[in-house]
CSV table of C-alpha atoms in Angstrom, one decimal:
chain,number,residue,atom,x,y,z
A,1,MET,CA,-30.6,40.0,2.2
A,2,ASP,CA,-27.3,38.6,3.2
A,3,PRO,CA,-25.1,40.9,5.0
A,4,ASP,CA,-22.4,39.1,3.5
A,5,LEU,CA,-24.1,38.5,0.5
A,6,SER,CA,-24.5,42.4,-0.2
A,7,GLU,CA,-20.8,42.8,0.4
A,8,ARG,CA,-20.2,40.1,-2.2
A,9,CYS,CA,-22.4,41.8,-5.4
A,10,ARG,CA,-20.9,45.2,-5.0
A,11,THR,CA,-16.9,43.6,-4.7
A,12,VAL,CA,-17.7,40.8,-7.6
A,13,ASP,CA,-15.7,40.8,-10.4
A,14,PRO,CA,-17.8,41.2,-13.2
A,15,ALA,CA,-15.7,39.4,-16.1
A,16,ILE,CA,-16.6,36.7,-13.2
A,17,LEU,CA,-20.1,37.2,-13.3
A,18,GLY,CA,-20.8,37.6,-16.7
A,19,PRO,CA,-20.4,33.8,-17.5
A,20,ARG,CA,-22.1,32.4,-14.3
A,21,VAL,CA,-25.6,34.8,-15.6
A,22,ARG,CA,-25.7,33.1,-19.6
A,23,SER,CA,-25.0,29.6,-18.0
A,24,ALA,CA,-27.7,29.8,-16.1
A,25,ARG,CA,-30.2,32.0,-18.4
A,26,LEU,CA,-28.9,29.0,-21.2
A,27,ARG,CA,-30.2,26.1,-18.8
A,28,ALA,CA,-33.2,28.3,-18.3
A,29,GLY,CA,-34.2,28.5,-21.7
A,30,LEU,CA,-34.6,32.4,-21.9
A,31,THR,CA,-33.7,34.6,-24.4
A,32,GLN,CA,-31.5,37.7,-22.9
A,33,THR,CA,-35.0,39.7,-23.7
A,34,GLU,CA,-36.9,36.8,-21.6
A,35,ALA,CA,-34.4,37.0,-19.0
A,36,ALA,CA,-34.3,41.3,-18.9
A,37,GLY,CA,-38.5,40.6,-18.0
A,38,GLY,CA,-39.4,44.6,-17.0
A,39,GLY,CA,-36.4,45.5,-14.8
A,40,MET,CA,-33.5,45.6,-16.9
A,41,SER,CA,-33.3,46.7,-20.7
A,42,THR,CA,-31.4,43.3,-22.8
A,43,ALA,CA,-29.0,45.7,-24.2
A,44,TYR,CA,-28.0,45.8,-20.2
A,45,VAL,CA,-28.2,42.0,-19.6
A,46,SER,CA,-26.3,42.1,-22.8
A,47,ARG,CA,-23.6,44.0,-21.2
A,48,ILE,CA,-23.6,42.1,-18.1
A,49,GLU,CA,-23.1,38.8,-19.6
A,50,ALA,CA,-20.5,40.2,-21.3
A,51,GLY,CA,-18.6,41.1,-18.1
A,52,GLN,CA,-19.1,45.6,-18.5
A,53,ARG,CA,-21.3,45.7,-15.5
A,54,ARG,CA,-21.9,45.1,-12.0
A,55,PRO,CA,-25.5,45.3,-11.3
A,56,ASP,CA,-26.3,46.9,-7.6
A,57,PRO,CA,-27.8,43.7,-5.7
A,58,ALA,CA,-31.5,44.5,-5.6
A,59,LEU,CA,-31.7,43.9,-9.6
A,60,LEU,CA,-28.8,40.7,-9.1
A,61,LEU,CA,-31.3,39.0,-6.7
A,62,GLN,CA,-34.2,40.1,-9.3
A,63,LEU,CA,-32.3,38.2,-12.1
A,64,ALA,CA,-31.4,35.4,-10.1
A,65,GLU,CA,-34.8,34.7,-9.5
A,66,ARG,CA,-35.9,34.9,-13.4
A,67,LEU,CA,-32.7,32.6,-14.3
A,68,GLY,CA,-34.2,29.7,-11.4
A,69,THR,CA,-30.9,30.1,-9.6
A,70,THR,CA,-29.8,31.7,-6.1
A,71,LEU,CA,-28.4,34.6,-4.8
A,72,GLU,CA,-25.3,33.1,-3.7
A,73,GLU,CA,-25.0,30.7,-6.9
A,74,LEU,CA,-24.2,33.5,-9.2
A,75,LEU,CA,-22.2,35.2,-6.8
A,76,THR,CA,-19.8,32.5,-6.2
A,77,GLY,CA,-20.7,29.7,-8.8
A,78,VAL,CA,-21.6,27.3,-6.2
A,79,GLY,CA,-24.7,25.5,-7.4
A,80,PRO,CA,-27.4,23.8,-5.6
A,81,GLN,CA,-26.2,20.7,-6.5
A,82,GLN,CA,-22.7,21.3,-6.3
A,83,ASP,CA,-22.5,21.8,-2.3
A,84,PRO,CA,-23.8,18.4,-1.7
A,85,GLU,CA,-21.8,16.4,-4.5
A,86,VAL,CA,-18.6,17.6,-3.7
A,87,ARG,CA,-19.0,16.7,-0.2
A,88,THR,CA,-20.5,13.5,-1.5
A,89,ARG,CA,-17.3,12.7,-3.7
A,90,LEU,CA,-15.3,13.8,-0.3
A,91,THR,CA,-17.3,10.7,1.7
A,92,TRP,CA,-16.6,8.4,-1.1
A,93,ALA,CA,-13.0,9.1,-0.9
A,94,GLU,CA,-12.5,8.3,2.5
A,95,LEU,CA,-14.4,5.4,2.3
A,96,ALA,CA,-12.4,4.0,-0.2
A,97,LEU,CA,-9.0,5.2,1.8
A,98,SER,CA,-10.0,3.3,4.5
A,99,THR,CA,-10.8,-0.3,2.4
A,100,GLY,CA,-7.5,0.5,0.8
A,101,ASP,CA,-8.5,1.6,-2.9
A,102,LEU,CA,-6.2,3.8,-2.9
A,103,SER,CA,-7.2,4.4,-7.1
A,104,THR,CA,-10.9,4.8,-6.3
A,105,ALA,CA,-10.0,7.2,-3.6
A,106,GLY,CA,-8.1,9.4,-5.9
A,107,GLU,CA,-10.8,9.4,-8.6
A,108,HIS,CA,-13.7,10.6,-6.3
A,109,LEU,CA,-11.1,13.4,-5.0
A,110,ASN,CA,-10.5,14.6,-8.4
A,111,GLU,CA,-13.9,14.4,-9.5
A,112,ALA,CA,-14.9,16.6,-6.5
A,113,ALA,CA,-10.8,18.8,-7.6
A,114,GLU,CA,-12.5,19.5,-10.7
A,115,ILE,CA,-15.7,20.8,-9.2
A,116,LEU,CA,-14.0,23.5,-6.9
A,117,ALA,CA,-12.1,24.4,-9.0
A,118,GLY,CA,-15.2,26.1,-11.4
A,119,LEU,CA,-15.7,28.3,-8.1
A,120,ALA,CA,-14.6,30.5,-6.7
A,121,PRO,CA,-11.2,30.1,-4.5
A,122,ASP,CA,-12.8,31.4,-1.0
A,123,THR,CA,-16.1,29.3,-1.5
A,124,LEU,CA,-16.2,26.0,0.4
A,125,PRO,CA,-13.5,26.6,2.5
A,126,ASP,CA,-14.0,23.5,4.7
A,127,ALA,CA,-14.5,20.9,1.5
A,128,ARG,CA,-10.8,22.8,0.8
A,129,ARG,CA,-9.4,21.9,3.7
A,130,GLU,CA,-11.2,18.0,3.8
A,131,ALA,CA,-9.9,17.6,0.0
A,132,ALA,CA,-6.3,18.1,0.8
A,133,ILE,CA,-6.4,16.2,4.4
A,134,LEU,CA,-7.6,13.1,2.1
A,135,ARG,CA,-5.3,13.9,-0.8
A,136,SER,CA,-2.2,14.0,2.0
A,137,ARG,CA,-3.4,10.3,3.5
A,138,VAL,CA,-3.4,9.0,0.1
A,139,ARG,CA,-0.2,10.2,-1.0
A,140,GLU,CA,1.3,8.7,2.4
A,141,ALA,CA,-0.1,5.2,1.7
A,142,VAL,CA,1.2,4.7,-1.9
A,143,GLY,CA,4.9,6.4,-0.6
A,144,ASP,CA,4.6,9.5,-1.9
A,145,LEU,CA,6.3,11.6,1.8
A,146,ASP,CA,7.5,14.2,-0.3
A,147,GLY,CA,4.1,14.6,-2.1
A,148,ALA,CA,2.2,14.5,2.3
A,149,ILE,CA,4.5,16.3,3.4
A,150,LEU,CA,3.8,19.4,0.7
A,151,LEU,CA,0.6,19.4,1.5
A,152,LEU,CA,0.2,18.6,5.2
A,153,GLU,CA,2.2,22.1,5.7
A,154,ASP,CA,0.1,23.7,4.2
A,155,LEU,CA,-2.5,22.6,6.0
A,156,THR,CA,-1.0,22.8,9.6
A,157,ALA,CA,0.3,26.8,8.9
A,158,GLN,CA,-3.3,27.5,8.9
A,159,SER,CA,-3.8,26.4,12.5
A,160,THR,CA,-7.0,25.8,13.8
A,161,ASP,CA,-6.1,25.4,16.8
A,162,ASP,CA,-8.1,22.1,17.4
A,163,LEU,CA,-8.2,18.1,17.3
A,164,ALA,CA,-8.0,18.3,14.0
A,165,TRP,CA,-5.4,20.4,13.9
A,166,LEU,CA,-2.9,18.3,16.2
A,167,GLU,CA,-3.9,15.0,14.1
A,168,LEU,CA,-2.5,17.2,10.7
A,169,LEU,CA,1.1,18.1,13.1
A,170,THR,CA,1.2,14.5,14.2
A,171,ALA,CA,0.5,13.7,10.3
A,172,LEU,CA,3.2,15.7,9.2
A,173,SER,CA,5.7,14.3,12.6
A,174,ARG,CA,5.3,10.8,11.3
A,175,CYS,CA,5.7,11.3,7.6
A,176,TYR,CA,8.8,13.9,8.6
A,177,ARG,CA,10.2,10.5,10.3
A,178,GLU,CA,9.3,8.0,7.6
A,179,SER,CA,11.0,10.0,5.3
A,180,GLY,CA,14.4,10.5,7.3
A,181,ASP,CA,14.0,14.1,8.6
A,182,LEU,CA,14.5,13.0,11.8
A,183,ALA,CA,15.0,17.0,13.0
A,184,ARG,CA,11.8,18.1,11.8
A,185,ALA,CA,10.1,15.3,13.0
A,186,VAL,CA,11.0,16.0,16.4
A,187,GLU,CA,10.2,19.9,15.9
A,188,VAL,CA,6.7,19.4,14.8
A,189,GLY,CA,6.1,17.1,16.8
A,190,GLU,CA,7.3,19.4,20.0
A,191,ARG,CA,5.5,22.3,18.7
A,192,GLY,CA,1.6,20.0,19.0
A,193,THR,CA,3.3,19.1,22.2
A,194,ASP,CA,3.0,22.6,23.6
A,195,ALA,CA,0.2,23.4,22.1
A,196,LEU,CA,-1.5,20.3,23.7
A,197,ASP,CA,-2.3,22.2,27.0
A,198,GLU,CA,-2.3,25.9,26.0
A,199,LEU,CA,-5.6,24.5,24.3
A,200,GLY,CA,-7.0,22.6,27.1
A,201,LEU,CA,-6.6,19.1,24.9
A,202,GLY,CA,-3.9,17.3,26.8
A,203,GLY,CA,-6.4,14.7,28.0
A,204,SER,CA,-7.8,13.4,24.9
A,205,ASP,CA,-6.9,10.3,22.0
A,206,GLU,CA,-5.1,13.1,19.5
A,207,ALA,CA,-2.8,13.9,22.7
A,208,VAL,CA,-1.6,10.3,23.2
A,209,ALA,CA,-1.0,9.8,19.3
A,210,LEU,CA,1.3,12.7,19.1
A,211,THR,CA,2.9,11.9,22.2
A,212,VAL,CA,3.8,8.6,20.8
A,213,THR,CA,4.8,10.2,17.6
A,214,VAL,CA,7.2,12.2,19.4
A,215,ALA,CA,8.6,9.3,20.9
A,216,ALA,CA,9.4,7.6,17.7
A,217,ALA,CA,11.1,10.0,16.4
A,218,HIS,CA,13.6,10.7,19.2
A,219,PHE,CA,14.0,7.0,19.5
A,220,GLU,CA,15.1,7.6,15.5
A,221,ARG,CA,17.1,10.1,16.2
A,222,GLY,CA,18.2,7.6,19.4
A,223,ASP,CA,17.4,8.7,22.3
A,224,ALA,CA,16.1,5.3,23.3
A,225,ALA,CA,15.6,6.9,27.1
A,226,HIS,CA,13.6,10.1,26.6
A,227,ALA,CA,12.0,8.0,24.0
A,228,ALA,CA,10.9,5.3,26.5
A,229,ARG,CA,9.9,8.5,28.7
A,230,LEU,CA,7.9,9.7,26.9
A,231,CYS,CA,5.8,5.8,26.3
A,232,ARG,CA,5.9,5.4,30.3
A,233,ARG,CA,3.7,8.3,29.8
A,234,ALA,CA,1.7,8.4,27.3
A,235,ILE,CA,0.2,5.1,28.9
A,236,ASP,CA,-0.4,6.4,31.8
A,237,LEU,CA,-2.8,9.0,30.0
A,238,ALA,CA,-4.2,6.4,27.8
A,239,GLU,CA,-4.9,4.5,31.3
A,240,ARG,CA,-6.7,7.1,32.9
A,241,LEU,CA,-8.4,7.9,29.3
A,242,ASP,CA,-9.7,4.3,28.7
A,243,SER,CA,-9.9,4.7,25.9
A,244,PRO,CA,-8.6,1.7,23.7
A,245,ARG,CA,-6.9,3.4,20.8
A,246,ALA,CA,-5.4,5.6,23.0
A,247,ARG,CA,-4.1,2.6,25.0
A,248,ALA,CA,-3.5,0.6,21.7
A,249,SER,CA,-0.7,3.4,20.4
A,250,ALA,CA,0.6,3.7,23.4
A,251,TYR,CA,1.6,0.1,24.5
A,252,TRP,CA,2.0,-0.7,20.3
A,253,ASN,CA,4.9,2.1,20.3
A,254,ALA,CA,6.3,1.3,23.7
A,255,SER,CA,6.9,-2.4,22.8
A,256,VAL,CA,8.3,-0.8,19.1
A,257,ILE,CA,10.7,1.1,21.1
A,258,GLU,CA,11.9,-2.1,23.6
A,259,SER,CA,12.4,-4.0,20.7
A,260,GLU,CA,14.8,-1.8,19.1
A,261,ARG,CA,16.3,-1.9,22.3
A,262,GLY,CA,17.2,-5.0,21.9
A,263,ARG,CA,14.2,-6.5,24.2
A,264,PRO,CA,12.1,-8.5,22.5
A,265,ALA,CA,11.0,-10.3,25.4
A,266,ALA,CA,10.0,-7.4,26.8
A,267,ALA,CA,7.9,-6.0,24.0
A,268,LEU,CA,6.2,-8.7,22.9
A,269,PRO,CA,3.8,-8.8,25.9
A,270,LEU,CA,3.0,-5.2,24.9
A,271,ALA,CA,2.1,-5.4,21.7
A,272,ARG,CA,-0.1,-8.8,22.4
A,273,ARG,CA,-1.9,-5.9,24.8
A,274,ALA,CA,-1.5,-2.9,21.9
A,275,LEU,CA,-3.1,-6.4,19.5
A,276,THR,CA,-6.0,-6.7,21.6
A,277,LEU,CA,-7.0,-3.5,22.2
A,278,LEU,CA,-6.5,-2.4,18.5
A,279,GLU,CA,-8.8,-5.9,18.4
A,280,GLN,CA,-11.5,-3.6,19.9
A,281,THR,CA,-11.9,-0.9,17.6
A,282,ALA,CA,-11.7,-0.3,13.6
A,283,GLY,CA,-7.9,-1.3,13.7
A,284,GLY,CA,-7.8,-0.8,10.1
A,285,ARG,CA,-3.6,0.2,9.0
A,286,ASN,CA,-2.3,0.9,13.1
A,287,LEU,CA,-3.9,-2.9,13.5
A,288,ALA,CA,-2.7,-4.2,10.1
A,289,ARG,CA,0.9,-2.6,11.2
A,290,LEU,CA,1.2,-3.8,14.3
A,291,ARG,CA,0.6,-7.9,13.0
A,292,SER,CA,3.7,-6.7,11.1
A,293,GLN,CA,5.5,-5.5,13.6
A,294,LEU,CA,4.7,-8.4,15.9
A,295,GLY,CA,5.8,-10.5,13.7
A,296,VAL,CA,8.6,-9.3,13.4
A,297,MET,CA,9.4,-9.2,16.8
A,298,HIS,CA,9.7,-13.1,16.9
A,299,LEU,CA,12.1,-13.1,14.8
A,300,ARG,CA,14.6,-10.9,16.6
A,301,LEU,CA,13.7,-13.3,19.8
A,302,ASP,CA,16.9,-15.7,20.7
A,303,PRO,CA,16.3,-18.2,19.2
A,304,PRO,CA,14.4,-16.4,16.6
A,305,GLU,CA,10.7,-17.3,16.3
A,306,PRO,CA,10.1,-17.7,11.9
A,307,GLU,CA,6.9,-20.0,11.8
A,308,GLU,CA,5.2,-17.7,14.5
A,309,ALA,CA,6.9,-14.6,12.3
A,310,LEU,CA,4.9,-15.8,9.7
A,311,ARG,CA,1.6,-16.6,10.7
A,312,GLU,CA,1.1,-13.0,11.5
A,313,LEU,CA,3.0,-11.5,8.6
A,314,HIS,CA,0.7,-13.1,6.4
A,315,VAL,CA,-2.4,-11.9,8.5
A,316,ALA,CA,-1.0,-8.9,8.4
A,317,GLU,CA,-0.4,-8.9,5.1
A,318,GLU,CA,-4.1,-9.2,4.1
A,319,ALA,CA,-5.5,-6.4,6.9
A,320,LEU,CA,-2.3,-4.4,4.7
A,321,ARG,CA,-4.2,-4.9,1.7
A,322,THR,CA,-7.7,-3.9,3.0
A,323,SER,CA,-6.6,-0.8,4.8
A,324,ASP,CA,-5.0,2.4,4.0
A,325,ALA,CA,-2.2,1.5,4.6
A,326,SER,CA,1.1,2.3,2.2
A,327,SER,CA,3.1,0.7,-0.3
A,328,VAL,CA,5.9,1.6,1.9
A,329,ASP,CA,4.0,-1.2,4.7
A,330,LEU,CA,3.3,-3.6,1.8
A,331,ALA,CA,7.1,-3.8,0.6
A,332,SER,CA,8.1,-3.9,4.5
A,333,ASN,CA,5.9,-6.5,5.4
A,334,HIS,CA,6.7,-8.9,2.3
A,335,MET,CA,10.9,-8.1,3.5
A,336,TRP,CA,10.2,-9.5,6.9
A,337,GLN,CA,8.2,-12.7,5.3
A,338,ALA,CA,11.7,-13.2,2.7
A,339,ARG,CA,13.7,-13.0,6.2
A,340,ALA,CA,11.5,-15.4,7.6
A,341,TRP,CA,11.9,-17.7,4.9
A,342,PHE,CA,16.0,-17.2,5.0
A,343,LEU,CA,16.0,-18.5,8.3
A,344,GLN,CA,13.8,-21.5,7.7
A,345,GLY,CA,16.9,-22.3,4.9
A,346,ARG,CA,14.2,-21.4,1.7
A,347,HIS,CA,16.6,-19.9,0.4
A,348,ASP,CA,16.2,-19.4,-3.5
A,349,GLU,CA,12.1,-17.7,-1.8
A,350,ALA,CA,13.9,-15.5,0.3
A,351,ALA,CA,15.6,-13.6,-2.6
A,352,GLU,CA,12.8,-13.9,-4.9
A,353,ARG,CA,10.9,-12.3,-2.6
A,354,ALA,CA,13.4,-9.4,-1.8
A,355,THR,CA,13.7,-8.8,-5.6
A,356,ALA,CA,10.2,-8.4,-6.2
A,357,VAL,CA,10.5,-5.8,-2.9
A,358,LEU,CA,12.9,-3.4,-4.9
A,359,GLU,CA,10.9,-3.9,-8.0
A,360,SER,CA,8.6,-3.0,-6.4
A,361,LEU,CA,9.6,0.2,-4.8
A,362,GLY,CA,11.8,2.0,-7.3
A,363,GLY,CA,13.7,4.8,-5.5
A,364,SER,CA,11.7,4.9,-2.4
A,365,ALA,CA,12.1,3.3,1.2
A,366,PRO,CA,16.0,3.8,1.4
A,367,LEU,CA,16.0,1.4,4.4
A,368,VAL,CA,13.6,-1.1,3.3
A,369,ALA,CA,15.6,-1.6,-0.1
A,370,ALA,CA,19.2,-1.8,1.8
A,371,ASP,CA,17.4,-4.4,3.8
A,372,GLY,CA,16.4,-6.3,0.4
A,373,HIS,CA,20.3,-5.9,-1.4
A,374,VAL,CA,21.4,-7.3,2.7
A,375,LEU,CA,19.2,-10.6,2.6
A,376,ILE,CA,20.2,-11.2,-1.2
A,377,GLY,CA,23.9,-10.8,-0.2
A,378,GLU,CA,23.3,-13.0,2.6
A,379,VAL,CA,21.5,-15.9,0.1
A,380,ALA,CA,24.0,-15.5,-1.8
A,381,ILE,CA,26.9,-16.1,0.6
A,382,GLU,CA,25.2,-19.2,1.8
A,383,GLN,CA,25.2,-19.9,-1.9
A,384,GLY,CA,28.5,-20.3,-2.1
A,385,HIS,CA,28.4,-17.3,-4.9
A,386,THR,CA,31.3,-14.7,-3.1
A,387,GLY,CA,31.1,-12.3,-6.0
A,388,ALA,CA,27.0,-12.5,-5.9
A,389,ALA,CA,27.4,-11.2,-2.8
A,390,ARG,CA,29.6,-8.4,-2.9
A,391,THR,CA,27.7,-7.1,-5.1
A,392,ALA,CA,24.8,-7.2,-3.6
A,393,PHE,CA,26.5,-6.2,-0.4
A,394,GLN,CA,28.1,-3.1,-2.7
A,395,ARG,CA,24.6,-2.1,-3.6
A,396,ALA,CA,23.6,-2.3,-0.2
A,397,VAL,CA,26.5,0.7,0.7
A,398,MET,CA,24.8,2.7,-1.9
A,399,VAL,CA,21.5,2.7,-1.2
A,400,LEU,CA,22.7,3.5,3.1
A,401,SER,CA,25.0,6.1,1.6
A,402,ALA,CA,22.4,8.3,0.8
A,403,THR,CA,19.6,7.9,4.0
A,404,GLY,CA,19.9,9.6,6.9
A,405,ALA,CA,21.3,9.5,10.4
A,406,ASP,CA,18.9,7.0,12.6
A,407,ARG,CA,18.9,4.2,14.9
A,408,HIS,CA,17.4,1.8,11.2
A,409,ALA,CA,20.5,2.8,9.6
A,410,ALA,CA,22.6,2.0,12.0
A,411,GLN,CA,22.0,-1.2,12.4
A,412,LEU,CA,22.1,-2.0,8.7
A,413,TRP,CA,25.3,-0.8,8.5
A,414,PHE,CA,26.8,-2.5,11.9
A,415,ASP,CA,25.0,-6.0,10.0
A,416,LEU,CA,26.6,-5.2,6.7
A,417,GLY,CA,30.6,-4.5,8.0
A,418,GLY,CA,30.2,-7.7,9.5
A,419,LEU,CA,28.8,-9.1,5.9
A,420,LEU,CA,31.4,-7.2,4.4
A,421,GLU,CA,34.3,-8.7,6.2
A,422,ARG,CA,32.9,-11.9,5.0
A,423,VAL,CA,33.6,-11.9,1.6
A,424,GLY,CA,36.9,-9.7,2.2
A,425,GLU,CA,35.9,-6.1,1.2
A,426,SER,CA,38.2,-5.9,4.3
A,427,ASP,CA,38.0,-1.3,3.5
A,428,LEU,CA,34.6,-1.0,2.4
A,429,ALA,CA,34.2,-3.5,6.4
A,430,LEU,CA,35.8,-0.7,8.3
A,431,ASP,CA,33.7,1.9,6.2
A,432,ALA,CA,30.3,0.8,7.4
A,433,PHE,CA,31.5,0.0,10.9
A,434,ARG,CA,32.1,4.0,10.5
A,435,ARG,CA,29.0,4.7,9.5
A,436,ALA,CA,27.5,2.5,11.6
A,437,ALA,CA,29.2,5.2,14.5
A,438,ALA,CA,28.3,8.0,12.9
A,439,SER,CA,24.5,7.5,12.6
A,440,THR,CA,24.6,6.6,16.6
A,441,GLY,CA,26.2,9.4,17.3
A,442,LEU,CA,29.1,8.8,18.1
A,443,SER,CA,32.2,11.7,18.0
A,444,ALA,CA,35.4,10.5,16.1
A,445,SER,CA,36.9,10.3,19.5
A,446,GLN,CA,34.1,7.7,21.2
A,447,GLN,CA,34.7,5.9,18.0
A,448,ARG,CA,38.4,5.0,18.8
A,449,LEU,CA,37.6,4.7,22.6
A,450,HIS,CA,35.1,2.2,21.7
A,451,ALA,CA,37.4,0.2,19.0
């Protein structure tokens, strides 16, 4: 007998074992006397089923054979069909997730969870871990960043020191960043970076992904120079690996940073190169997000190119709908479409789309929501409705006041300050400019020097 099973026989809780024996007997269509056979009494079988006896390993093995089951099933609750059924459900969930069918993915995960809940807690550890990983991806995709973070924190605390663990750290850092917790995003990312060389994983796709994730967090905190250096390092590593996925990730993040630094002309060729590389792989969510970012870059050119932006944003929208992209990804794409329409003079359509995005977001994605209120206010100004514009900008102020300090927030505060001045809200405008300075990390003395 397997030593593991032998030890389980000696330690299994009789109160748990008893119902499993009874269930197996009923499934086999046997009476307690028939189950007892010649090896034990009917009364002894009855006491086992009542949770009052723990038979020795040899006796339990005989009982399992008479019941047409396995010793492992009686000890762990994992039947011959349950392990493959759980893994099949998880595979279906991953397939549904990869195509953007989040509802179906959730249903398969719930079915797998029901099976796992009926098993001993220490059984099928790999399947339980995979289920938690998929659950975190679904939560991130639907915009439940707090839920995803809680799962990822538990998963990364159980360090396995391998590529899968690094991927989880990268996901956790990304979720922290998207939720506005930039300090933890950097801390978690650097924890993984420190482990790369120790684990001998410095030359891998996962190393590139982790590096650019940390770069993005540094950039959001205001350290653009360090972020750019990290992206340069990631590009060099990706070129040595000659991996399309790693190279695409490196060029993509480098392009985003160049764009956010106010250099859209430098960002566009990097983004196009990343797009070409991603098209060679199963791009999924990343390919869709990059197309959205490419559209944004066209809007940031001087002069803006709203027609080109819309072309990229529409293609990206279709890809987002058929991938595991999050609801925030789609909302952000729609908000940029509204911005492009505004630049084309299609003011009513822009306001309607921004309003629809705000309704879909609820209380999530405050920066996207603030963008929406600002855009509605700009439309109101163009249409001569100063009062409505003032109300929209005040709502943007309320939303932004609840967010952390990062570059996106700083730019929004700065833009909002100028718009508030236009509608006569000089006090709110001054406060917005101060908040913009604070979000970039300027101290009070620095603010005075730059006033």
